[in-house]
XYZ file of C-alpha atoms in Angstrom:
179
model
C -35.740 -34.063 -9.075
C -34.769 -31.169 -7.124
C -30.923 -31.914 -7.077
C -30.839 -32.144 -10.545
C -32.582 -28.909 -10.843
C -30.024 -27.157 -8.314
C -27.299 -28.918 -10.321
C -28.683 -27.605 -13.669
C -29.154 -23.595 -12.179
C -25.752 -23.696 -10.457
C -23.878 -24.766 -14.206
C -26.030 -21.866 -16.112
C -25.346 -19.334 -13.264
C -21.455 -20.453 -13.319
C -21.313 -20.071 -17.106
C -23.220 -16.997 -17.136
C -20.586 -15.492 -14.264
C -17.788 -16.906 -16.807
C -19.025 -15.515 -19.821
C -19.238 -12.132 -18.071
C -15.550 -12.141 -17.006
C -14.408 -13.359 -20.272
C -16.533 -10.815 -22.455
C -14.138 -8.107 -21.227
C -11.125 -7.457 -22.976
C -7.690 -6.403 -21.357
C -6.857 -4.838 -24.919
C -9.799 -2.695 -25.039
C -9.319 -1.661 -21.431
C -5.682 -0.614 -22.791
C -6.967 1.248 -26.057
C -9.654 2.960 -24.153
C -7.357 4.331 -21.548
C -4.516 5.009 -23.828
C -7.073 7.517 -25.231
C -8.438 8.729 -22.339
C -11.716 6.959 -22.073
C -11.296 6.131 -18.836
C -14.929 5.107 -18.128
C -14.598 2.314 -21.062
C -11.238 1.076 -19.535
C -12.774 0.670 -16.012
C -15.949 -1.332 -17.354
C -13.420 -3.722 -19.462
C -11.125 -4.054 -16.330
C -13.024 -4.081 -13.224
C -14.732 -7.578 -13.941
C -11.357 -8.966 -14.864
C -9.476 -7.577 -11.873
C -12.257 -9.131 -9.857
C -11.621 -12.813 -11.680
C -7.878 -12.178 -10.770
C -6.552 -10.918 -14.017
C -3.212 -9.425 -12.501
C -2.502 -6.708 -15.392
C -6.091 -5.754 -14.719
C -5.499 -5.678 -11.126
C -2.506 -3.504 -11.677
C -4.001 -0.955 -14.047
C -6.970 -0.587 -11.993
C -4.537 0.530 -9.386
C -2.862 2.630 -11.119
C -6.538 4.530 -11.957
C -7.146 5.066 -8.419
C -3.270 6.017 -7.267
C -3.721 9.036 -10.586
C -7.695 9.551 -9.989
C -7.902 8.700 -13.761
C -11.639 7.788 -14.483
C -12.611 6.923 -10.730
C -11.833 8.861 -7.445
C -8.064 9.292 -6.184
C -7.671 6.348 -3.532
C -4.631 5.271 -2.294
C -6.163 2.584 -0.151
C -7.755 1.020 -3.304
C -4.664 1.597 -5.339
C -2.750 -0.297 -2.719
C -4.924 -3.293 -2.493
C -5.291 -3.937 -6.256
C -1.780 -3.628 -6.593
C -0.842 -6.070 -3.918
C -3.426 -8.771 -5.558
C -1.182 -7.991 -8.913
C 2.239 -8.035 -7.071
C 1.326 -11.120 -5.064
C 0.642 -12.621 -8.711
C 4.246 -11.940 -9.491
C 2.742 -9.083 -11.564
C 6.290 -6.882 -11.392
C 5.041 -3.544 -12.532
C 2.799 -3.784 -9.401
C 5.126 -4.503 -6.991
C 7.189 -1.893 -7.795
C 4.694 0.307 -7.394
C 3.594 -1.226 -3.871
C 7.258 -0.745 -3.249
C 6.797 3.150 -3.746
C 3.696 3.441 -1.726
C 5.383 1.632 0.976
C 8.517 3.983 0.702
C 6.395 7.015 0.709
C 3.656 5.931 2.860
C 1.173 6.129 0.034
C -2.567 4.757 1.291
C -0.271 2.384 4.117
C 1.722 3.568 7.289
C 5.654 4.071 5.476
C 7.286 1.151 5.666
C 10.608 0.949 4.416
C 11.201 -2.786 5.040
C 7.946 -3.818 3.067
C 9.283 -1.303 0.029
C 12.914 -3.107 0.387
C 10.874 -6.700 0.117
C 9.036 -5.805 -2.761
C 11.777 -3.731 -4.356
C 14.344 -6.864 -4.176
C 11.940 -8.919 -6.117
C 11.802 -6.602 -9.073
C 15.424 -5.537 -8.862
C 16.492 -9.608 -9.102
C 14.246 -9.752 -12.210
C 16.381 -6.989 -13.843
C 14.317 -3.191 -13.470
C 17.216 -0.811 -13.824
C 15.314 2.034 -12.025
C 14.344 -0.599 -9.225
C 18.155 -1.705 -9.057
C 19.256 2.011 -8.676
C 16.255 2.237 -5.771
C 17.667 -0.568 -4.251
C 21.096 0.489 -4.288
C 19.940 3.593 -2.841
C 18.134 1.895 0.075
C 21.196 0.104 0.741
C 23.390 3.395 0.921
C 20.743 5.037 3.347
C 20.401 1.912 5.099
C 16.389 2.062 4.874
C 14.471 -1.203 4.921
C 17.989 -2.965 4.546
C 20.762 -2.843 6.818
C 23.464 -0.117 5.652
C 26.258 -0.991 3.497
C 28.008 0.838 0.828
C 29.160 -2.383 -1.032
C 25.975 -3.635 -1.351
C 24.647 -0.006 -2.754
C 27.523 -0.545 -5.626
C 26.362 -4.035 -6.274
C 22.738 -2.881 -6.985
C 24.008 0.533 -9.084
C 26.396 -1.589 -10.771
C 23.668 -3.551 -12.196
C 21.745 -0.534 -13.035
C 24.261 1.162 -14.705
C 25.190 -1.535 -17.139
C 21.965 -1.091 -18.000
C 22.644 2.805 -18.957
C 20.870 4.142 -15.645
C 22.412 7.507 -15.785
C 21.899 7.739 -12.449
C 23.502 4.771 -11.183
C 26.914 5.539 -13.240
C 26.669 9.089 -11.751
C 26.070 7.648 -8.089
C 29.064 4.814 -8.500
C 31.384 7.793 -10.030
C 30.701 9.790 -6.855
C 30.904 6.558 -4.460
C 34.220 5.374 -5.898
C 35.689 8.932 -6.183
C 34.858 9.804 -2.260
C 35.753 6.490 -0.654
C 36.770 3.344 -2.457
C 38.594 1.989 0.472
C 34.961 0.611 2.094
C 33.900 -0.629 -1.328
């Protein structure tokens, strides 16, 4: 009889845990955050983030990065961004790349920044493509290569990124023989 009672208790507890997590609503949290009610957003997103929701993890990361509704904590922002980034959340990958590039919440690491930025750039983000081009031009986190920089600047420029268009024009004007 005891094993059956334990099984019933385990099922009840599991059901309660699932219902608490699913009772939270990502969209309610988004509405709350957009209206400036970060406490309500936190209440909606924290259980979802703990249950593995990548969007909630990314948005909580933003809250910790900016200090909106919580005490600013770059370490926690990095932790949450990484959880979401590892699930393929492109915005979290971009944010994590930036934190590694700037050394916010982690030691500055251009190699790690480039790793995450390449995922975002390959996904088609023009700002990421521009930033990756800049990393190739500067040789930060990737081997220095003007030719590779031109490829990434070109992809961003084709999407209308004015900085990339300007950078390409400048590169072609100054030294097209190496490109």
